[in-house]
Amino acid sequence: MFETFYPILFLVLFATFLAFMLVAFSIILGRRTSLGKKFQAYECGITPEGSTKDPVPIKFFQVAILFLLFDIEVIFLYPWAIVSRQLGWFGFIEMLVFIVILLVGYFYVLGRGALKWD
Amino acid sequence: MLEVDGGIVFWILSFVILVSGFMVVSLKNVFHCALALVLCLFTVAGLYILLDAEFLAAAQVLIYVGSVAILLIFEVMLTSKLADKRITQSNDQALVGFFICTLFAVAAYLLIKFNTIWYPLAKSALPSDNILTIGKYLMTEFMLPFEVVSILLVAALIGAIALARTEKS
């Protein structure tokens, strides 16, 4: 059973290898100059403004928390999807109740304007 | 297909989990701690795969690595000065804590050593089509808890909005 996950294992190993190799190559092959501008963040050629350590707006956090909650909802769909054919309409209605309850929460979120980005 | 002994994979994964877990509680930059936690959680998913609990592994990656970690990193970024601050992850009780932890570790080791065979035991105990079993039980026997979960999620949604709401007036 573990054998089916070899591609993922190799992907992880390759990604790690690539990350280390790219950093190592730039250290070994690259010339090092210490000009002031090289220490600036790259901002598509525009001089960066402000600090990178500024706190981010709470909106990002709100979206992240909503994402987490809907992510948990989605994870429940997987076991249902496996047995949905066996269970038939019974399972379908059960899932419908689950989704509809969450839909109430979704409309509450929409109503409060939590997903509006101004 | 080359055969890999599950035991070796187990030891490698455990090693990464322990090292990254130690990094979480010892690094000075709280942002680096969060990144180490991501590695730790991801490796735990690997452990689940090793134990044939694929659904649990998928849930671990989707929920913990996918969104709890994002949430945690946003939290660090939200709390202004925290992302840059050097934190000291020890206190005055470090010696006492070390002593008690060592005692517990030795006790746990002895218990595990003489009472359980973790890896092969768990492997043989779990059927390979466990996601089917999970789905079946979730939809029949544990129907009510399953529906209650959705109510809990809605409650969490409302709570999150109420807490993070910015007053317009």
PDB file of N, CA and C in Angstrom, chain B residues 47-111:
ATOM      1  N   LEU B  47       3.604   9.714   8.284  1.00  0.00           N
ATOM      2  CA  LEU B  47       3.458   8.631   9.263  1.00  0.00           C
ATOM      3  C   LEU B  47       2.091   7.956   9.116  1.00  0.00           C
ATOM      4  N   TYR B  48       1.063   8.775   8.862  1.00  0.00           N
ATOM      5  CA  TYR B  48      -0.281   8.224   8.672  1.00  0.00           C
ATOM      6  C   TYR B  48      -0.326   7.330   7.433  1.00  0.00           C
ATOM      7  N   ILE B  49       0.363   7.774   6.374  1.00  0.00           N
ATOM      8  CA  ILE B  49       0.390   6.963   5.151  1.00  0.00           C
ATOM      9  C   ILE B  49       1.066   5.631   5.434  1.00  0.00           C
ATOM     10  N   LEU B  50       2.126   5.695   6.218  1.00  0.00           N
ATOM     11  CA  LEU B  50       2.860   4.477   6.586  1.00  0.00           C
ATOM     12  C   LEU B  50       1.953   3.510   7.337  1.00  0.00           C
ATOM     13  N   LEU B  51       1.007   4.047   8.077  1.00  0.00           N
ATOM     14  CA  LEU B  51       0.081   3.212   8.841  1.00  0.00           C
ATOM     15  C   LEU B  51      -1.182   2.888   8.038  1.00  0.00           C
ATOM     16  N   ASP B  52      -1.154   3.155   6.717  1.00  0.00           N
ATOM     17  CA  ASP B  52      -2.277   2.867   5.812  1.00  0.00           C
ATOM     18  C   ASP B  52      -3.518   3.704   6.105  1.00  0.00           C
ATOM     19  N   ALA B  53      -3.356   4.804   6.853  1.00  0.00           N
ATOM     20  CA  ALA B  53      -4.512   5.658   7.133  1.00  0.00           C
ATOM     21  C   ALA B  53      -4.497   6.822   6.153  1.00  0.00           C
ATOM     22  N   GLU B  54      -4.841   6.498   4.876  1.00  0.00           N
ATOM     23  CA  GLU B  54      -4.700   7.520   3.828  1.00  0.00           C
ATOM     24  C   GLU B  54      -5.645   8.701   4.039  1.00  0.00           C
ATOM     25  N   PHE B  55      -6.850   8.404   4.502  1.00  0.00           N
ATOM     26  CA  PHE B  55      -7.814   9.496   4.689  1.00  0.00           C
ATOM     27  C   PHE B  55      -7.327  10.482   5.740  1.00  0.00           C
ATOM     28  N   LEU B  56      -6.781   9.908   6.815  1.00  0.00           N
ATOM     29  CA  LEU B  56      -6.251  10.753   7.881  1.00  0.00           C
ATOM     30  C   LEU B  56      -5.082  11.592   7.360  1.00  0.00           C
ATOM     31  N   ALA B  57      -4.276  10.976   6.497  1.00  0.00           N
ATOM     32  CA  ALA B  57      -3.134  11.702   5.927  1.00  0.00           C
ATOM     33  C   ALA B  57      -3.615  12.852   5.051  1.00  0.00           C
ATOM     34  N   ALA B  58      -4.640  12.565   4.240  1.00  0.00           N
ATOM     35  CA  ALA B  58      -5.187  13.620   3.370  1.00  0.00           C
ATOM     36  C   ALA B  58      -5.774  14.746   4.202  1.00  0.00           C
ATOM     37  N   ALA B  59      -6.484  14.354   5.282  1.00  0.00           N
ATOM     38  CA  ALA B  59      -7.067  15.371   6.165  1.00  0.00           C
ATOM     39  C   ALA B  59      -5.974  16.194   6.826  1.00  0.00           C
ATOM     40  N   GLN B  60      -4.920  15.502   7.214  1.00  0.00           N
ATOM     41  CA  GLN B  60      -3.795  16.196   7.860  1.00  0.00           C
ATOM     42  C   GLN B  60      -3.190  17.236   6.926  1.00  0.00           C
ATOM     43  N   VAL B  61      -2.959  16.827   5.662  1.00  0.00           N
ATOM     44  CA  VAL B  61      -2.339  17.749   4.709  1.00  0.00           C
ATOM     45  C   VAL B  61      -3.305  18.886   4.370  1.00  0.00           C
ATOM     46  N   LEU B  62      -4.579  18.528   4.114  1.00  0.00           N
ATOM     47  CA  LEU B  62      -5.541  19.549   3.702  1.00  0.00           C
ATOM     48  C   LEU B  62      -5.834  20.548   4.813  1.00  0.00           C
ATOM     49  N   ILE B  63      -6.070  20.029   6.018  1.00  0.00           N
ATOM     50  CA  ILE B  63      -6.510  20.913   7.099  1.00  0.00           C
ATOM     51  C   ILE B  63      -5.336  21.494   7.867  1.00  0.00           C
ATOM     52  N   TYR B  64      -4.428  20.638   8.315  1.00  0.00           N
ATOM     53  CA  TYR B  64      -3.350  21.171   9.149  1.00  0.00           C
ATOM     54  C   TYR B  64      -2.302  21.898   8.330  1.00  0.00           C
ATOM     55  N   VAL B  65      -1.750  21.218   7.321  1.00  0.00           N
ATOM     56  CA  VAL B  65      -0.711  21.865   6.516  1.00  0.00           C
ATOM     57  C   VAL B  65      -1.324  22.951   5.642  1.00  0.00           C
ATOM     58  N   GLY B  66      -2.539  22.664   5.115  1.00  0.00           N
ATOM     59  CA  GLY B  66      -3.154  23.576   4.174  1.00  0.00           C
ATOM     60  C   GLY B  66      -3.721  24.833   4.785  1.00  0.00           C
ATOM     61  N   SER B  67      -4.444  24.691   5.893  1.00  0.00           N
ATOM     62  CA  SER B  67      -5.076  25.912   6.391  1.00  0.00           C
ATOM     63  C   SER B  67      -4.701  26.311   7.812  1.00  0.00           C
ATOM     64  N   VAL B  68      -4.489  25.352   8.715  1.00  0.00           N
ATOM     65  CA  VAL B  68      -4.098  25.751  10.072  1.00  0.00           C
ATOM     66  C   VAL B  68      -2.744  26.468  10.021  1.00  0.00           C
ATOM     67  N   ALA B  69      -1.855  25.944   9.179  1.00  0.00           N
ATOM     68  CA  ALA B  69      -0.529  26.566   9.072  1.00  0.00           C
ATOM     69  C   ALA B  69      -0.629  27.976   8.496  1.00  0.00           C
ATOM     70  N   ILE B  70      -1.498  28.137   7.478  1.00  0.00           N
ATOM     71  CA  ILE B  70      -1.701  29.465   6.884  1.00  0.00           C
ATOM     72  C   ILE B  70      -2.237  30.421   7.927  1.00  0.00           C
ATOM     73  N   LEU B  71      -3.216  29.926   8.692  1.00  0.00           N
ATOM     74  CA  LEU B  71      -3.818  30.731   9.742  1.00  0.00           C
ATOM     75  C   LEU B  71      -2.776  31.170  10.757  1.00  0.00           C
ATOM     76  N   LEU B  72      -1.933  30.220  11.122  1.00  0.00           N
ATOM     77  CA  LEU B  72      -0.893  30.490  12.117  1.00  0.00           C
ATOM     78  C   LEU B  72       0.076  31.545  11.610  1.00  0.00           C
ATOM     79  N   ILE B  73       0.447  31.432  10.326  1.00  0.00           N
ATOM     80  CA  ILE B  73       1.407  32.382   9.757  1.00  0.00           C
ATOM     81  C   ILE B  73       0.770  33.764   9.652  1.00  0.00           C
ATOM     82  N   PHE B  74      -0.522  33.799   9.304  1.00  0.00           N
ATOM     83  CA  PHE B  74      -1.234  35.085   9.280  1.00  0.00           C
ATOM     84  C   PHE B  74      -1.281  35.696  10.671  1.00  0.00           C
ATOM     85  N   GLU B  75      -1.496  34.842  11.666  1.00  0.00           N
ATOM     86  CA  GLU B  75      -1.535  35.318  13.037  1.00  0.00           C
ATOM     87  C   GLU B  75      -0.228  35.991  13.417  1.00  0.00           C
ATOM     88  N   VAL B  76       0.862  35.337  13.035  1.00  0.00           N
ATOM     89  CA  VAL B  76       2.178  35.905  13.341  1.00  0.00           C
ATOM     90  C   VAL B  76       2.346  37.248  12.644  1.00  0.00           C
ATOM     91  N   MET B  77       1.883  37.292  11.368  1.00  0.00           N
ATOM     92  CA  MET B  77       2.035  38.532  10.605  1.00  0.00           C
ATOM     93  C   MET B  77       1.097  39.629  11.109  1.00  0.00           C
ATOM     94  N   LEU B  78      -0.053  39.197  11.647  1.00  0.00           N
ATOM     95  CA  LEU B  78      -1.031  40.170  12.130  1.00  0.00           C
ATOM     96  C   LEU B  78      -0.538  40.911  13.365  1.00  0.00           C
ATOM     97  N   THR B  79      -0.011  40.129  14.285  1.00  0.00           N
ATOM     98  CA  THR B  79       0.454  40.743  15.522  1.00  0.00           C
ATOM     99  C   THR B  79       1.736  41.487  15.214  1.00  0.00           C
ATOM    100  N   SER B  80       1.640  42.738  15.025  1.00  0.00           N
ATOM    101  CA  SER B  80       2.745  43.596  14.556  1.00  0.00           C
ATOM    102  C   SER B  80       4.099  43.231  15.143  1.00  0.00           C
ATOM    103  N   LYS B  81       4.773  43.709  15.783  1.00  0.00           N
ATOM    104  CA  LYS B  81       6.137  43.484  16.216  1.00  0.00           C
ATOM    105  C   LYS B  81       6.545  42.019  16.462  1.00  0.00           C
ATOM    106  N   LEU B  82       5.558  41.132  16.486  1.00  0.00           N
ATOM    107  CA  LEU B  82       5.884  39.756  16.864  1.00  0.00           C
ATOM    108  C   LEU B  82       6.740  39.059  15.812  1.00  0.00           C
ATOM    109  N   ALA B  83       6.484  39.352  14.538  1.00  0.00           N
ATOM    110  CA  ALA B  83       7.178  38.655  13.464  1.00  0.00           C
ATOM    111  C   ALA B  83       8.676  38.930  13.505  1.00  0.00           C
ATOM    112  N   ASP B  84       9.033  40.065  14.063  1.00  0.00           N
ATOM    113  CA  ASP B  84      10.431  40.457  14.027  1.00  0.00           C
ATOM    114  C   ASP B  84      11.142  40.184  15.341  1.00  0.00           C
ATOM    115  N   LYS B  85      10.331  39.913  16.350  1.00  0.00           N
ATOM    116  CA  LYS B  85      10.875  39.860  17.694  1.00  0.00           C
ATOM    117  C   LYS B  85      11.656  38.574  17.940  1.00  0.00           C
ATOM    118  N   ARG B  86      12.721  38.695  18.688  1.00  0.00           N
ATOM    119  CA  ARG B  86      13.448  37.503  19.146  1.00  0.00           C
ATOM    120  C   ARG B  86      12.802  37.048  20.441  1.00  0.00           C
ATOM    121  N   ILE B  87      12.408  35.806  20.470  1.00  0.00           N
ATOM    122  CA  ILE B  87      11.740  35.350  21.691  1.00  0.00           C
ATOM    123  C   ILE B  87      12.648  34.392  22.441  1.00  0.00           C
ATOM    124  N   THR B  88      12.525  34.396  23.733  1.00  0.00           N
ATOM    125  CA  THR B  88      13.269  33.425  24.532  1.00  0.00           C
ATOM    126  C   THR B  88      12.312  32.316  24.909  1.00  0.00           C
ATOM    127  N   GLN B  89      12.625  31.120  24.441  1.00  0.00           N
ATOM    128  CA  GLN B  89      11.715  30.005  24.661  1.00  0.00           C
ATOM    129  C   GLN B  89      12.115  29.190  25.874  1.00  0.00           C
ATOM    130  N   SER B  90      12.490  29.855  26.937  1.00  0.00           N
ATOM    131  CA  SER B  90      12.795  29.126  28.158  1.00  0.00           C
ATOM    132  C   SER B  90      12.395  30.010  29.327  1.00  0.00           C
ATOM    133  N   ASN B  91      12.362  29.426  30.494  1.00  0.00           N
ATOM    134  CA  ASN B  91      12.038  30.226  31.658  1.00  0.00           C
ATOM    135  C   ASN B  91      12.866  29.795  32.851  1.00  0.00           C
ATOM    136  N   ASP B  92      12.499  30.321  34.007  1.00  0.00           N
ATOM    137  CA  ASP B  92      13.279  30.036  35.205  1.00  0.00           C
ATOM    138  C   ASP B  92      13.176  28.582  35.644  1.00  0.00           C
ATOM    139  N   GLN B  93      12.102  27.935  35.201  1.00  0.00           N
ATOM    140  CA  GLN B  93      11.876  26.561  35.652  1.00  0.00           C
ATOM    141  C   GLN B  93      12.473  25.542  34.681  1.00  0.00           C
ATOM    142  N   ALA B  94      13.405  25.981  33.840  1.00  0.00           N
ATOM    143  CA  ALA B  94      13.927  25.106  32.793  1.00  0.00           C
ATOM    144  C   ALA B  94      14.516  23.823  33.368  1.00  0.00           C
ATOM    145  N   LEU B  95      15.260  23.933  34.459  1.00  0.00           N
ATOM    146  CA  LEU B  95      15.931  22.767  35.030  1.00  0.00           C
ATOM    147  C   LEU B  95      14.910  21.759  35.566  1.00  0.00           C
ATOM    148  N   VAL B  96      13.932  22.267  36.298  1.00  0.00           N
ATOM    149  CA  VAL B  96      12.876  21.409  36.847  1.00  0.00           C
ATOM    150  C   VAL B  96      12.114  20.749  35.711  1.00  0.00           C
ATOM    151  N   GLY B  97      11.786  21.575  34.691  1.00  0.00           N
ATOM    152  CA  GLY B  97      11.065  21.070  33.528  1.00  0.00           C
ATOM    153  C   GLY B  97      11.828  19.967  32.826  1.00  0.00           C
ATOM    154  N   PHE B  98      13.113  20.170  32.659  1.00  0.00           N
ATOM    155  CA  PHE B  98      13.970  19.174  32.011  1.00  0.00           C
ATOM    156  C   PHE B  98      13.948  17.871  32.797  1.00  0.00           C
ATOM    157  N   PHE B  99      14.042  17.988  34.114  1.00  0.00           N
ATOM    158  CA  PHE B  99      14.072  16.818  34.988  1.00  0.00           C
ATOM    159  C   PHE B  99      12.775  16.017  34.866  1.00  0.00           C
ATOM    160  N   ILE B 100      11.650  16.731  34.933  1.00  0.00           N
ATOM    161  CA  ILE B 100      10.347  16.068  34.864  1.00  0.00           C
ATOM    162  C   ILE B 100      10.143  15.422  33.500  1.00  0.00           C
ATOM    163  N   CYS B 101      10.531  16.153  32.443  1.00  0.00           N
ATOM    164  CA  CYS B 101      10.381  15.620  31.086  1.00  0.00           C
ATOM    165  C   CYS B 101      11.220  14.369  30.898  1.00  0.00           C
ATOM    166  N   THR B 102      12.445  14.382  31.437  1.00  0.00           N
ATOM    167  CA  THR B 102      13.309  13.216  31.325  1.00  0.00           C
ATOM    168  C   THR B 102      12.678  12.025  32.026  1.00  0.00           C
ATOM    169  N   LEU B 103      12.112  12.295  33.197  1.00  0.00           N
ATOM    170  CA  LEU B 103      11.456  11.243  33.968  1.00  0.00           C
ATOM    171  C   LEU B 103      10.310  10.629  33.161  1.00  0.00           C
ATOM    172  N   PHE B 104       9.511  11.515  32.553  1.00  0.00           N
ATOM    173  CA  PHE B 104       8.379  11.052  31.753  1.00  0.00           C
ATOM    174  C   PHE B 104       8.847  10.279  30.528  1.00  0.00           C
ATOM    175  N   ALA B 105       9.918  10.772  29.901  1.00  0.00           N
ATOM    176  CA  ALA B 105      10.437  10.115  28.703  1.00  0.00           C
ATOM    177  C   ALA B 105      10.899   8.710  29.038  1.00  0.00           C
ATOM    178  N   VAL B 106      11.611   8.572  30.153  1.00  0.00           N
ATOM    179  CA  VAL B 106      12.110   7.255  30.557  1.00  0.00           C
ATOM    180  C   VAL B 106      10.930   6.330  30.860  1.00  0.00           C
ATOM    181  N   ALA B 107       9.947   6.861  31.588  1.00  0.00           N
ATOM    182  CA  ALA B 107       8.773   6.060  31.939  1.00  0.00           C
ATOM    183  C   ALA B 107       8.034   5.620  30.683  1.00  0.00           C
ATOM    184  N   ALA B 108       7.852   6.571  29.741  1.00  0.00           N
ATOM    185  CA  ALA B 108       7.150   6.256  28.494  1.00  0.00           C
ATOM    186  C   ALA B 108       7.926   5.226  27.696  1.00  0.00           C
ATOM    187  N   TYR B 109       9.246   5.376  27.654  1.00  0.00           N
ATOM    188  CA  TYR B 109      10.089   4.442  26.898  1.00  0.00           C
ATOM    189  C   TYR B 109       9.943   3.037  27.456  1.00  0.00           C
ATOM    190  N   LEU B 110       9.999   2.926  28.789  1.00  0.00           N
ATOM    191  CA  LEU B 110       9.899   1.612  29.415  1.00  0.00           C
ATOM    192  C   LEU B 110       8.542   0.978  29.133  1.00  0.00           C
ATOM    193  N   LEU B 111       7.490   1.794  29.230  1.00  0.00           N
ATOM    194  CA  LEU B 111       6.148   1.293  28.967  1.00  0.00           C
ATOM    195  C   LEU B 111       6.017   0.792  27.540  1.00  0.00           C
TER     196      LEU B 111
END
